Amino acid sequence: MDLSKGAGEPRVFKGYMATATLHEDRVNFKRPLVARLGGNRSSTVLFGDVLKILRREPTRLVNGHIHLLTAQDDGSLRAASMSPEKTVAGNPRAIMFTWQQREGYADFLAAVEQAWQRRDPSR
């Protein structure tokens, strides 16, 4: 898959309860109103701030996710916790994908890893 086409144009990926817009230097995560009412927030993550990309592929039983780990994250995300920031669904730097969205998961993962590595080829 050639992801170099339209590198200057943002690419949009639809996940579960979030949309990720991939720019050359950042990812914007936008949450719908229903997700924000549940305590989730929209956010922007600069690739220069990303330390690691954590991922879990969606299966028929559990949703998958892609988490852009930054210094603001103090540990691994859990399925349930008292603090929404520490859960996958509540983290503003993560996006979830259902089994039906697995193609979007694979496309977003490939695009975000490529964009992140362009920022620092030593990774």
Coordinates of N, CA, C and O in Angstrom, one line a residue, residues 30-74:
K30 N -11.0 13.5 17.3 CA -12.3 14.2 17.5 C -13.3 13.2 18.0 O -13.6 12.2 17.4
R31 N -13.9 13.5 19.1 CA -15.0 12.7 19.8 C -16.3 13.3 19.5 O -16.5 14.5 19.6
P32 N -17.3 12.5 19.3 CA -18.7 13.0 19.2 C -19.2 13.4 20.6 O -18.7 13.1 21.6
L33 N -20.3 14.1 20.6 CA -20.9 14.7 21.8 C -21.2 13.6 22.8 O -20.9 13.7 24.0
V34 N -21.7 12.4 22.4 CA -22.0 11.3 23.3 C -20.8 10.8 24.0 O -20.8 10.5 25.2
A35 N -19.6 10.8 23.3 CA -18.4 10.4 24.0 C -17.9 11.4 25.0 O -17.4 11.1 26.0
R36 N -18.0 12.7 24.6 CA -17.6 13.8 25.5 C -18.5 13.8 26.7 O -18.0 14.1 27.8
L37 N -19.7 13.5 26.6 CA -20.6 13.4 27.8 C -20.2 12.3 28.7 O -20.4 12.5 29.9
G38 N -19.6 11.3 28.2 CA -19.0 10.2 29.0 C -17.7 10.5 29.6 O -17.1 9.6 30.3
G39 N -17.1 11.7 29.4 CA -15.9 12.1 30.0 C -14.7 12.0 29.1 O -13.6 12.4 29.5
N40 N -14.9 11.6 27.9 CA -13.8 11.6 26.9 C -13.6 12.9 26.3 O -14.5 13.8 26.3
R41 N -12.3 13.2 25.8 CA -12.0 14.5 25.2 C -11.4 14.3 23.9 O -10.8 13.3 23.6
S42 N -11.6 15.3 23.0 CA -10.9 15.4 21.8 C -9.5 15.9 22.1 O -9.2 16.5 23.1
S43 N -8.5 15.6 21.2 CA -7.2 16.1 21.4 C -6.4 16.1 20.1 O -6.8 15.6 19.1
T44 N -5.2 16.7 20.2 CA -4.2 16.7 19.1 C -2.9 16.2 19.7 O -2.5 16.6 20.8
V45 N -2.3 15.3 18.9 CA -1.0 14.7 19.4 C 0.0 15.0 18.3 O -0.2 14.6 17.1
L46 N 1.1 15.7 18.7 CA 2.2 15.9 17.7 C 3.1 14.7 17.6 O 3.4 14.1 18.7
F47 N 3.5 14.4 16.4 CA 4.4 13.2 16.3 C 5.7 13.3 17.1 O 6.3 12.4 17.5
G48 N 6.1 14.6 17.2 CA 7.4 14.8 18.0 C 7.2 14.5 19.5 O 8.2 14.2 20.2
D49 N 6.0 14.4 20.0 CA 5.7 14.0 21.4 C 5.5 12.5 21.6 O 5.4 12.1 22.7
V50 N 5.3 11.8 20.5 CA 5.0 10.4 20.6 C 6.3 9.6 21.0 O 7.3 9.7 20.3
L51 N 6.2 8.8 22.1 CA 7.3 8.0 22.5 C 7.2 6.6 21.9 O 8.2 5.9 21.6
K52 N 5.9 6.1 21.8 CA 5.7 4.7 21.3 C 4.3 4.6 20.8 O 3.4 5.4 21.3
I53 N 4.1 3.7 19.9 CA 2.7 3.5 19.4 C 2.3 2.1 19.9 O 2.9 1.1 19.6
L54 N 1.3 2.1 20.8 CA 0.8 0.9 21.4 C -0.4 0.5 20.6 O -1.2 1.3 20.2
R55 N -0.6 -0.8 20.4 CA -1.7 -1.3 19.6 C -2.3 -2.6 20.1 O -1.5 -3.4 20.7
R56 N -3.5 -2.8 19.8 CA -4.2 -4.1 20.0 C -5.2 -4.3 18.9 O -6.0 -3.5 18.6
E57 N -5.0 -5.4 18.1 CA -5.8 -5.7 17.0 C -7.2 -6.0 17.4 O -7.4 -6.8 18.4
P58 N -8.2 -5.5 16.7 CA -9.6 -5.9 17.1 C -9.9 -7.3 16.7 O -9.4 -7.9 15.7
T59 N -10.7 -8.0 17.6 CA -11.1 -9.3 17.3 C -12.6 -9.3 17.4 O -13.3 -8.3 17.7
R60 N -13.2 -10.5 17.2 CA -14.7 -10.6 17.3 C -15.2 -10.4 18.8 O -16.3 -10.0 19.0
L61 N -14.3 -10.6 19.7 CA -14.7 -10.5 21.1 C -14.3 -9.2 21.8 O -15.0 -8.8 22.7
V62 N -13.2 -8.6 21.4 CA -12.8 -7.3 22.0 C -12.4 -6.3 21.0 O -11.9 -6.6 19.9
N63 N -12.7 -5.0 21.3 CA -12.3 -3.9 20.4 C -10.8 -3.8 20.4 O -10.2 -4.0 21.4
G64 N -10.2 -3.4 19.3 CA -8.8 -3.1 19.3 C -8.6 -1.6 19.5 O -9.6 -0.8 19.5
H65 N -7.4 -1.2 19.6 CA -7.1 0.2 19.8 C -5.7 0.6 19.3 O -4.8 -0.3 19.2
I66 N -5.5 1.8 19.0 CA -4.1 2.4 18.7 C -4.0 3.5 19.7 O -4.8 4.5 19.7
H67 N -2.9 3.5 20.5 CA -2.6 4.5 21.5 C -1.3 5.2 21.2 O -0.3 4.5 21.1
L68 N -1.3 6.5 21.0 CA 0.0 7.2 20.8 C 0.5 7.6 22.1 O 0.0 8.6 22.7
L69 N 1.4 6.9 22.7 CA 1.9 7.1 24.0 C 2.8 8.3 24.0 O 3.7 8.4 23.2
T70 N 2.6 9.2 25.0 CA 3.4 10.4 25.2 C 3.8 10.4 26.6 O 3.4 9.6 27.4
A71 N 4.6 11.5 27.0 CA 5.1 11.6 28.3 C 3.9 11.9 29.3 O 4.0 11.7 30.5
Q72 N 2.8 12.3 28.8 CA 1.6 12.6 29.6 C 1.0 11.3 30.1 O 0.2 11.3 31.1
D73 N 1.3 10.2 29.5 CA 0.7 8.9 29.9 C 1.6 8.3 31.0 O 2.8 8.1 30.7
D74 N 1.1 7.9 32.1 CA 1.9 7.5 33.2 C 2.0 5.9 33.3 O 2.5 5.4 34.3

